[in-house]
Tab-separated table of C-alpha atoms in Angstrom:
chain	number	residue	atom	x	y	z
A	283	UNK	CA	112.650	131.344	86.600
A	284	UNK	CA	113.193	128.989	90.386
A	285	UNK	CA	112.135	131.040	93.245
A	286	UNK	CA	112.435	130.923	96.593
A	287	UNK	CA	109.315	132.796	97.349
A	288	UNK	CA	105.572	130.997	96.781
A	289	UNK	CA	102.823	133.252	95.950
A	290	UNK	CA	99.683	131.228	96.582
A	291	UNK	CA	96.779	133.350	97.354
A	292	UNK	CA	93.170	132.055	98.539
A	293	UNK	CA	92.064	132.274	94.808
A	294	UNK	CA	94.332	129.792	93.519
A	295	UNK	CA	94.587	127.670	96.416
A	296	UNK	CA	90.192	127.249	95.878
A	297	UNK	CA	91.070	126.699	92.315
A	298	UNK	CA	93.796	124.006	93.008
A	299	UNK	CA	91.630	122.767	95.876
A	300	UNK	CA	88.303	122.564	93.395
A	301	UNK	CA	89.757	120.908	90.666
A	302	UNK	CA	91.267	118.463	93.055
A	303	UNK	CA	88.285	117.532	95.048
A	304	UNK	CA	86.637	117.240	91.499
A	305	UNK	CA	89.427	114.634	90.604
A	306	UNK	CA	88.984	112.754	93.846
A	307	UNK	CA	85.157	112.974	93.529
A	308	UNK	CA	85.143	111.770	90.090
A	309	UNK	CA	87.189	108.927	90.895
A	310	UNK	CA	85.318	107.838	93.667
A	311	UNK	CA	81.960	108.264	92.086
A	312	UNK	CA	83.607	105.119	89.275
A	313	UNK	CA	84.857	103.457	92.316
A	314	UNK	CA	81.400	103.386	93.643
A	315	UNK	CA	80.085	102.041	89.631
A	316	UNK	CA	83.388	99.521	89.669
A	317	UNK	CA	83.319	97.549	93.169
A	318	UNK	CA	80.264	95.680	92.499
A	319	UNK	CA	81.602	94.202	89.318
A	320	UNK	CA	85.172	93.554	91.275
A	321	UNK	CA	83.233	91.951	94.167
A	322	UNK	CA	81.543	89.804	91.854
A	323	UNK	CA	84.991	88.287	90.580
A	324	UNK	CA	86.147	87.768	93.920
A	325	UNK	CA	86.773	84.245	94.938
A	326	UNK	CA	87.841	84.796	98.701
A	327	UNK	CA	84.830	85.350	100.937
A	328	UNK	CA	86.914	87.679	103.135
A	329	UNK	CA	87.460	89.998	100.103
A	330	UNK	CA	83.704	89.923	99.172
A	331	UNK	CA	83.061	91.441	102.650
A	332	UNK	CA	86.135	94.320	102.577
A	333	UNK	CA	84.912	95.269	99.150
A	334	UNK	CA	81.040	95.478	100.274
A	335	UNK	CA	82.687	97.107	103.400
A	336	UNK	CA	84.834	100.154	101.040
A	337	UNK	CA	81.814	100.257	99.084
A	338	UNK	CA	79.709	101.907	101.783
A	339	UNK	CA	82.737	103.669	102.896
A	340	UNK	CA	82.825	105.216	99.326
A	341	UNK	CA	79.311	106.518	98.970
A	342	UNK	CA	79.991	108.076	102.860
A	343	UNK	CA	82.812	110.184	101.213
A	344	UNK	CA	81.097	110.943	98.590
A	345	UNK	CA	78.389	112.130	101.000
A	346	UNK	CA	81.140	114.272	102.821
A	347	UNK	CA	82.067	115.487	99.600
A	348	UNK	CA	79.281	117.101	98.668
A	349	UNK	CA	79.183	118.784	101.591
A	350	UNK	CA	82.245	120.327	101.041
A	351	UNK	CA	81.395	121.598	97.294
A	352	UNK	CA	78.201	123.107	99.256
A	353	UNK	CA	80.148	124.864	102.114
A	354	UNK	CA	82.596	126.420	99.046
A	355	UNK	CA	79.377	127.210	97.107
A	356	UNK	CA	81.339	125.057	94.139
A	357	UNK	CA	79.733	123.381	91.187
A	358	UNK	CA	80.620	119.824	91.024
A	359	UNK	CA	82.119	119.153	87.421
A	360	UNK	CA	82.007	115.578	86.413
A	361	UNK	CA	84.569	114.897	84.028
A	362	UNK	CA	86.928	112.129	83.179
A	363	UNK	CA	89.763	112.468	84.842
A	364	UNK	CA	91.810	109.377	83.482
A	365	UNK	CA	95.013	109.670	86.460
A	366	UNK	CA	92.242	108.093	89.371
A	367	UNK	CA	89.927	106.517	87.280
A	368	UNK	CA	92.711	105.127	85.156
A	369	UNK	CA	93.668	103.470	88.546
A	370	UNK	CA	90.524	101.990	88.619
A	371	UNK	CA	90.460	100.471	85.318
A	372	UNK	CA	94.062	99.236	85.309
A	373	UNK	CA	92.964	97.499	88.650
A	374	UNK	CA	90.188	95.902	86.652
A	375	UNK	CA	92.040	94.749	83.530
A	376	UNK	CA	94.571	93.056	85.885
A	377	UNK	CA	92.005	91.547	87.633
A	378	UNK	CA	90.489	90.116	84.505
A	379	UNK	CA	93.433	89.273	83.132
A	380	UNK	CA	93.454	86.471	85.656
A	381	UNK	CA	90.056	85.495	85.245
A	382	UNK	CA	90.850	81.426	85.277
A	383	UNK	CA	92.807	81.593	88.490
A	384	UNK	CA	90.736	82.491	91.523
A	385	UNK	CA	94.013	82.988	93.600
A	386	UNK	CA	95.959	85.428	91.339
A	387	UNK	CA	92.854	87.209	90.434
A	388	UNK	CA	91.792	87.952	94.056
A	389	UNK	CA	96.025	88.783	94.784
A	390	UNK	CA	95.571	91.223	92.076
A	391	UNK	CA	92.344	92.855	93.418
A	392	UNK	CA	94.116	93.398	96.970
A	393	UNK	CA	97.206	94.915	95.155
A	394	UNK	CA	94.798	97.724	93.198
A	395	UNK	CA	92.300	98.153	95.931
A	396	UNK	CA	95.399	99.134	98.291
A	397	UNK	CA	97.042	100.991	95.751
A	398	UNK	CA	93.834	102.728	94.955
A	399	UNK	CA	93.407	103.639	99.119
A	400	UNK	CA	97.056	104.980	98.971
A	401	UNK	CA	96.375	107.663	96.868
A	402	UNK	CA	93.143	108.784	98.112
A	403	UNK	CA	94.940	109.018	101.479
A	404	UNK	CA	97.563	111.160	100.056
A	405	UNK	CA	95.085	113.281	98.223
A	406	UNK	CA	92.940	113.698	101.346
A	407	UNK	CA	95.689	114.814	103.116
A	408	UNK	CA	97.179	117.508	100.560
A	409	UNK	CA	93.123	118.728	100.578
A	410	UNK	CA	93.403	119.072	104.414
A	411	UNK	CA	96.476	120.902	104.445
A	412	UNK	CA	94.977	123.330	101.706
A	413	UNK	CA	91.606	123.466	103.767
A	414	UNK	CA	93.606	124.349	106.986
A	415	UNK	CA	95.406	127.377	104.896
A	416	UNK	CA	91.910	128.264	103.463
A	417	UNK	CA	90.569	128.614	107.101
A	418	UNK	CA	87.573	125.950	106.730
A	419	UNK	CA	87.623	123.942	110.001
A	420	UNK	CA	84.042	122.074	108.629
A	421	UNK	CA	85.539	120.996	105.356
A	422	UNK	CA	89.127	120.021	107.181
A	423	UNK	CA	87.253	117.852	109.318
A	424	UNK	CA	84.879	116.256	106.305
A	425	UNK	CA	88.650	115.383	105.450
A	426	UNK	CA	89.853	114.330	107.932
A	427	UNK	CA	86.978	111.991	107.919
A	428	UNK	CA	87.517	111.206	104.437
A	429	UNK	CA	90.936	110.597	105.223
A	430	UNK	CA	90.825	108.346	107.910
A	431	UNK	CA	87.883	106.099	106.103
A	432	UNK	CA	90.463	105.367	103.618
A	433	UNK	CA	93.142	104.471	105.930
A	434	UNK	CA	90.700	102.032	107.407
A	435	UNK	CA	89.552	100.663	104.070
A	436	UNK	CA	93.271	100.229	103.071
A	437	UNK	CA	94.097	98.378	107.161
A	438	UNK	CA	91.319	96.344	106.160
A	439	UNK	CA	92.592	94.977	102.747
A	440	UNK	CA	95.869	94.773	104.497
A	441	UNK	CA	94.614	92.085	106.723
A	442	UNK	CA	93.084	90.578	104.222
A	443	UNK	CA	96.146	90.259	101.872
A	444	UNK	CA	97.874	88.805	104.897
A	445	UNK	CA	94.831	86.527	105.421
A	446	UNK	CA	94.887	85.368	101.723
A	447	UNK	CA	98.494	84.736	101.257
A	448	UNK	CA	99.157	83.343	104.892
A	449	UNK	CA	96.864	80.944	104.526
A	450	UNK	CA	97.753	78.713	102.129
A	451	UNK	CA	94.750	78.077	100.688
A	452	UNK	CA	92.384	81.071	100.280
A	453	UNK	CA	88.820	79.180	99.471
């Protein structure tokens, strides 16, 4: 039955937070594993460099997320979360489908990389709101840094996309 009152105490919110942090964490681990493979498939040098930069930033995000687990005294639960990791795998499949056409392959990489960064940005924002309610300033700061990193990665990929599409020749 619908209600106009929300009963979201700290225990429920903490459970939500950790569950969704796990999902993002698992996706980030998967992404770090898959990005070098995707970079090898990239034809455009600027795209390869953007993927390398993104890979390093994702490693930093993972480090910050590990600190969040420590601050919560929570265990990392490595599970097969199909949502975000599925998006990474969809990207890999789409990229492989354009194997013989480097321009379409690069566009597929750019398309999916930006989608992945957008989902990550949203996820970090929601967790940041939860961290405020949980009254943990350090966790909020770490999530803010991860949000800003995902935002910067997305902006970089958008610039590479614009350069790629408007250049007429991506070689």
